[in-house]
Short mmCIF file of C-alpha atoms in Angstrom, two decimals:
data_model
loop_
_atom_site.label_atom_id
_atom_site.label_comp_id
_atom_site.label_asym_id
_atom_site.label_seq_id
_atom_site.Cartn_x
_atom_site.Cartn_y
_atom_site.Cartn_z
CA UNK H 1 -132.23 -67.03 75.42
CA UNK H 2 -135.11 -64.57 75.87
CA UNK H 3 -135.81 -62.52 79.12
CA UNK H 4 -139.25 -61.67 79.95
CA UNK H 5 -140.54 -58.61 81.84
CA UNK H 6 -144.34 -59.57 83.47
CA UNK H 7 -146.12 -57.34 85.55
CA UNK H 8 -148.84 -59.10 87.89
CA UNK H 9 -150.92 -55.97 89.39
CA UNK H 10 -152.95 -55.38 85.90
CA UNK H 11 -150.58 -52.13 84.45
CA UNK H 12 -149.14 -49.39 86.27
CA UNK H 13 -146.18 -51.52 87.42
CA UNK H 14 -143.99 -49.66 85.37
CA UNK H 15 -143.02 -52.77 82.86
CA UNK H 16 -142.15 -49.97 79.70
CA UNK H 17 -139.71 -47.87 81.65
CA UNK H 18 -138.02 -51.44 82.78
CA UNK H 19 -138.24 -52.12 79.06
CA UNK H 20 -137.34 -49.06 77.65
CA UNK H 21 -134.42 -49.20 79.62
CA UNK H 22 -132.80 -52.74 78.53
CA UNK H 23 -134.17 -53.13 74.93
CA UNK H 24 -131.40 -51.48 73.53
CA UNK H 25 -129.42 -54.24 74.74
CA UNK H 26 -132.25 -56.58 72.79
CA UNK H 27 -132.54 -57.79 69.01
CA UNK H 28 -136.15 -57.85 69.91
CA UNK H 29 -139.30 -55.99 72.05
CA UNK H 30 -142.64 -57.76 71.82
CA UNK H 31 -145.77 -56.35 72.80
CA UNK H 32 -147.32 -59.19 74.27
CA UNK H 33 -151.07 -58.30 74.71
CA UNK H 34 -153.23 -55.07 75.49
CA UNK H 35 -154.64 -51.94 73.92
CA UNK H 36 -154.04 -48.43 73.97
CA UNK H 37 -155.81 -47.88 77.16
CA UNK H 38 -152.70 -47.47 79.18
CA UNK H 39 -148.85 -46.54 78.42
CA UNK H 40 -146.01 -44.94 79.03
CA UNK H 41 -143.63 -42.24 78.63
CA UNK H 42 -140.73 -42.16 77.94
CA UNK H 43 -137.74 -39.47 77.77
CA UNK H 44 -135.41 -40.51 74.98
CA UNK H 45 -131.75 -38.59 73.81
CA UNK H 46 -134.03 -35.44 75.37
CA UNK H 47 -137.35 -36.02 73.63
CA UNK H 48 -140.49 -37.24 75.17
CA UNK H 49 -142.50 -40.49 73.94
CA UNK H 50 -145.65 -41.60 74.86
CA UNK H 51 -146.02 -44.84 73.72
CA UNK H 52 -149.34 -46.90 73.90
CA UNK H 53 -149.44 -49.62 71.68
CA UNK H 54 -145.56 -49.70 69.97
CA UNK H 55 -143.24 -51.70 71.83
CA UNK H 56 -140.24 -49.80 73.40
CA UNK H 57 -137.93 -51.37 71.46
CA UNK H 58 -139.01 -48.11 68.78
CA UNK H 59 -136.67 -46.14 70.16
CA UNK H 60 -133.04 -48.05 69.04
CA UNK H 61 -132.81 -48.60 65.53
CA UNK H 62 -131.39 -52.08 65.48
CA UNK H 63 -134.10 -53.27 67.73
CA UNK H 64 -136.96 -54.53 66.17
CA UNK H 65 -140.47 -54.31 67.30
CA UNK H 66 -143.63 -57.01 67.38
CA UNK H 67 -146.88 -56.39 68.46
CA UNK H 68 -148.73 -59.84 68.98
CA UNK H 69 -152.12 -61.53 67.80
CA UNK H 70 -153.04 -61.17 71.45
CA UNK H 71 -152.93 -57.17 71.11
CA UNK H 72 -155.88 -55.30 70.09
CA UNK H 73 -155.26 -52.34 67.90
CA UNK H 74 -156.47 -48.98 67.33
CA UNK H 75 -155.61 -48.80 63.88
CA UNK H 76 -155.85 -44.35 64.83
CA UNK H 77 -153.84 -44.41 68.02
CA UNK H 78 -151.18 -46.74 66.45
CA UNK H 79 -150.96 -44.78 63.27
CA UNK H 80 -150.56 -41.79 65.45
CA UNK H 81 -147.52 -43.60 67.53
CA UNK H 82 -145.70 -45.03 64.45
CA UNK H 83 -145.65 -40.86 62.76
CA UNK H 84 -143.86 -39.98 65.95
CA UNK H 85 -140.76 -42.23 64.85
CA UNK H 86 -138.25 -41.52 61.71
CA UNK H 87 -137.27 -45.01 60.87
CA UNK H 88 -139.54 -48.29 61.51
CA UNK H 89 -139.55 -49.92 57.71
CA UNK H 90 -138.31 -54.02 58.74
CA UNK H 91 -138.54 -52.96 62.55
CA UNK H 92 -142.34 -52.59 63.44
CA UNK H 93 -144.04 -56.25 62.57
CA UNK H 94 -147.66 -56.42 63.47
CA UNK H 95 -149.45 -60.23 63.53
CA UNK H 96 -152.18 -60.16 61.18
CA UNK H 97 -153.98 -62.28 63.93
CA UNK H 98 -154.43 -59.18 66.05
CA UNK H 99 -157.64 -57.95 66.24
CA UNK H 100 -159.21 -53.95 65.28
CA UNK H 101 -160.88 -52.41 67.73
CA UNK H 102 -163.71 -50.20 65.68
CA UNK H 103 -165.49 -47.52 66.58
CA UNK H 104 -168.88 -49.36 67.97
CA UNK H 105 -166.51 -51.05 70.65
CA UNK H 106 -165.59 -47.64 72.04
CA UNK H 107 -169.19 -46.94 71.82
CA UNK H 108 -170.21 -50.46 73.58
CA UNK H 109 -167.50 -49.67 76.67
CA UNK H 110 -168.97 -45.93 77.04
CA UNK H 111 -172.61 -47.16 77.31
CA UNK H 112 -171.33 -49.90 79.79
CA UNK H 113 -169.31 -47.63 81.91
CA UNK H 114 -172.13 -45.22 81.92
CA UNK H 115 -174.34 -48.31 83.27
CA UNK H 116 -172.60 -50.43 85.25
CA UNK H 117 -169.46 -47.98 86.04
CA UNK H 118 -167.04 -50.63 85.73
CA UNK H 119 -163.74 -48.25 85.59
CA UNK H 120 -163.24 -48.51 82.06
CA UNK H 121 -161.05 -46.41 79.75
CA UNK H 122 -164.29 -46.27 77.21
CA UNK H 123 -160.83 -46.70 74.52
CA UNK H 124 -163.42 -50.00 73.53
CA UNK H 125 -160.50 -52.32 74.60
CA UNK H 126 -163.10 -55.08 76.21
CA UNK H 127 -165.61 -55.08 74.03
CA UNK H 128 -162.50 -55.81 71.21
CA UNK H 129 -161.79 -58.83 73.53
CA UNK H 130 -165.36 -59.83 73.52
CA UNK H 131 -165.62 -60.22 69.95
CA UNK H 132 -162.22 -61.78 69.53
CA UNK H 133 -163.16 -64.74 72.01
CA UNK H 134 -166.40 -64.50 70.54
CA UNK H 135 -164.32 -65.66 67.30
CA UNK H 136 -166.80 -62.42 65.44
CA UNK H 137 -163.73 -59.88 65.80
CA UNK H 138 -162.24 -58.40 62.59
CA UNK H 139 -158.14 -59.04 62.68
CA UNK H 140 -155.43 -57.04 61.33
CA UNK H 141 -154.78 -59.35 57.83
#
C-alpha cells in the first residue's frame, strides 16, 4: 500500500513538514514533480535542512529517496542539497527522464518576469517545462 501526501493550493501547504514527519515510518519518499523554486526546512536530531529538490525521506537512512521524470533539476542546487547529507549511495535515485534546467532558462524566466511580471522565482523552472513539453528539453540520462 502507498499513502500519498497532495497539496492543491500550488506549494506553501506545508506537504514536506507532513512528509518529513512520517517518512521515517516509509521504505520510500518520492518527489513527485517541481523545481527548486520552493522548499522547506526542516529541523532534524537539532540540525537545520533546507531541502529544495531531495525528497524528505534524506533524512532516515533506511528510507530511500526518488526524484521523478516529472521533476526538473538544477543539476547546482541539487548538488548543493545532496553535500549537506553523509550517506545517500543506493538511497537518492534520480529518473534519467527528468529534465536540466540550464542556465538560458533562468535567463528566459528573468526577462519574462521583468516583462510581463508574472510572479516568477526567475530559478528558470517554466521555461524547463516549456522545453520539456516542447519534447526540445535536455533530460538527466
Amino acid at each position: 500500500m502507498a499513502d500519498v501526501v497532495v497539496g492543491i493550493q500550488w506549494g506553501d501547504e506545508g506537504k514536506g513538514k507532513i512528509v518529513d514527519r512520517i517518512a521515517k515510518d516509509y521504505d520510500f519518499v518520492v518527489r513527485y514533480q517541481g523545481g527548486h523554486n520552493a522548499g522547506h526546512t526542516i529541523v532534524h536530531k537539532g540540525v537545520k535542512h533546507s531541502l529544495h529538490l531531495m525528497p524528505s525521506g534524506a533524512l532516515y537512512p533506511k528510507c530511500k529517496n526518488i526524484i521523478s521524470s516529472a521533476v526538473v533539476v538544477s543539476i547546482k542546487d541539487l548538488c548543493e542539497e545532496i553535500s549537506a547529507f553523509e550517506d545517500l549511495e543506493n538511497r537518492l535515485f534520480i529518473s534519467d527522464r527528468a529534465h536540466v534546467i540550464l542556465p538560458y532558462h533562468a535567463k528566459k524566466d528573468a526577462f519574462k518576469e521583468k516583462s510581463q511580471n508574472i510572479g516568477t522565482t526567475k530559478k528558470g523552472i517554466g521555461p524547463c517545462y516549456e522545453d520539456k513539453m516542447a519534447r526540445s528539453g535536455i533530460r538527466m540520462g
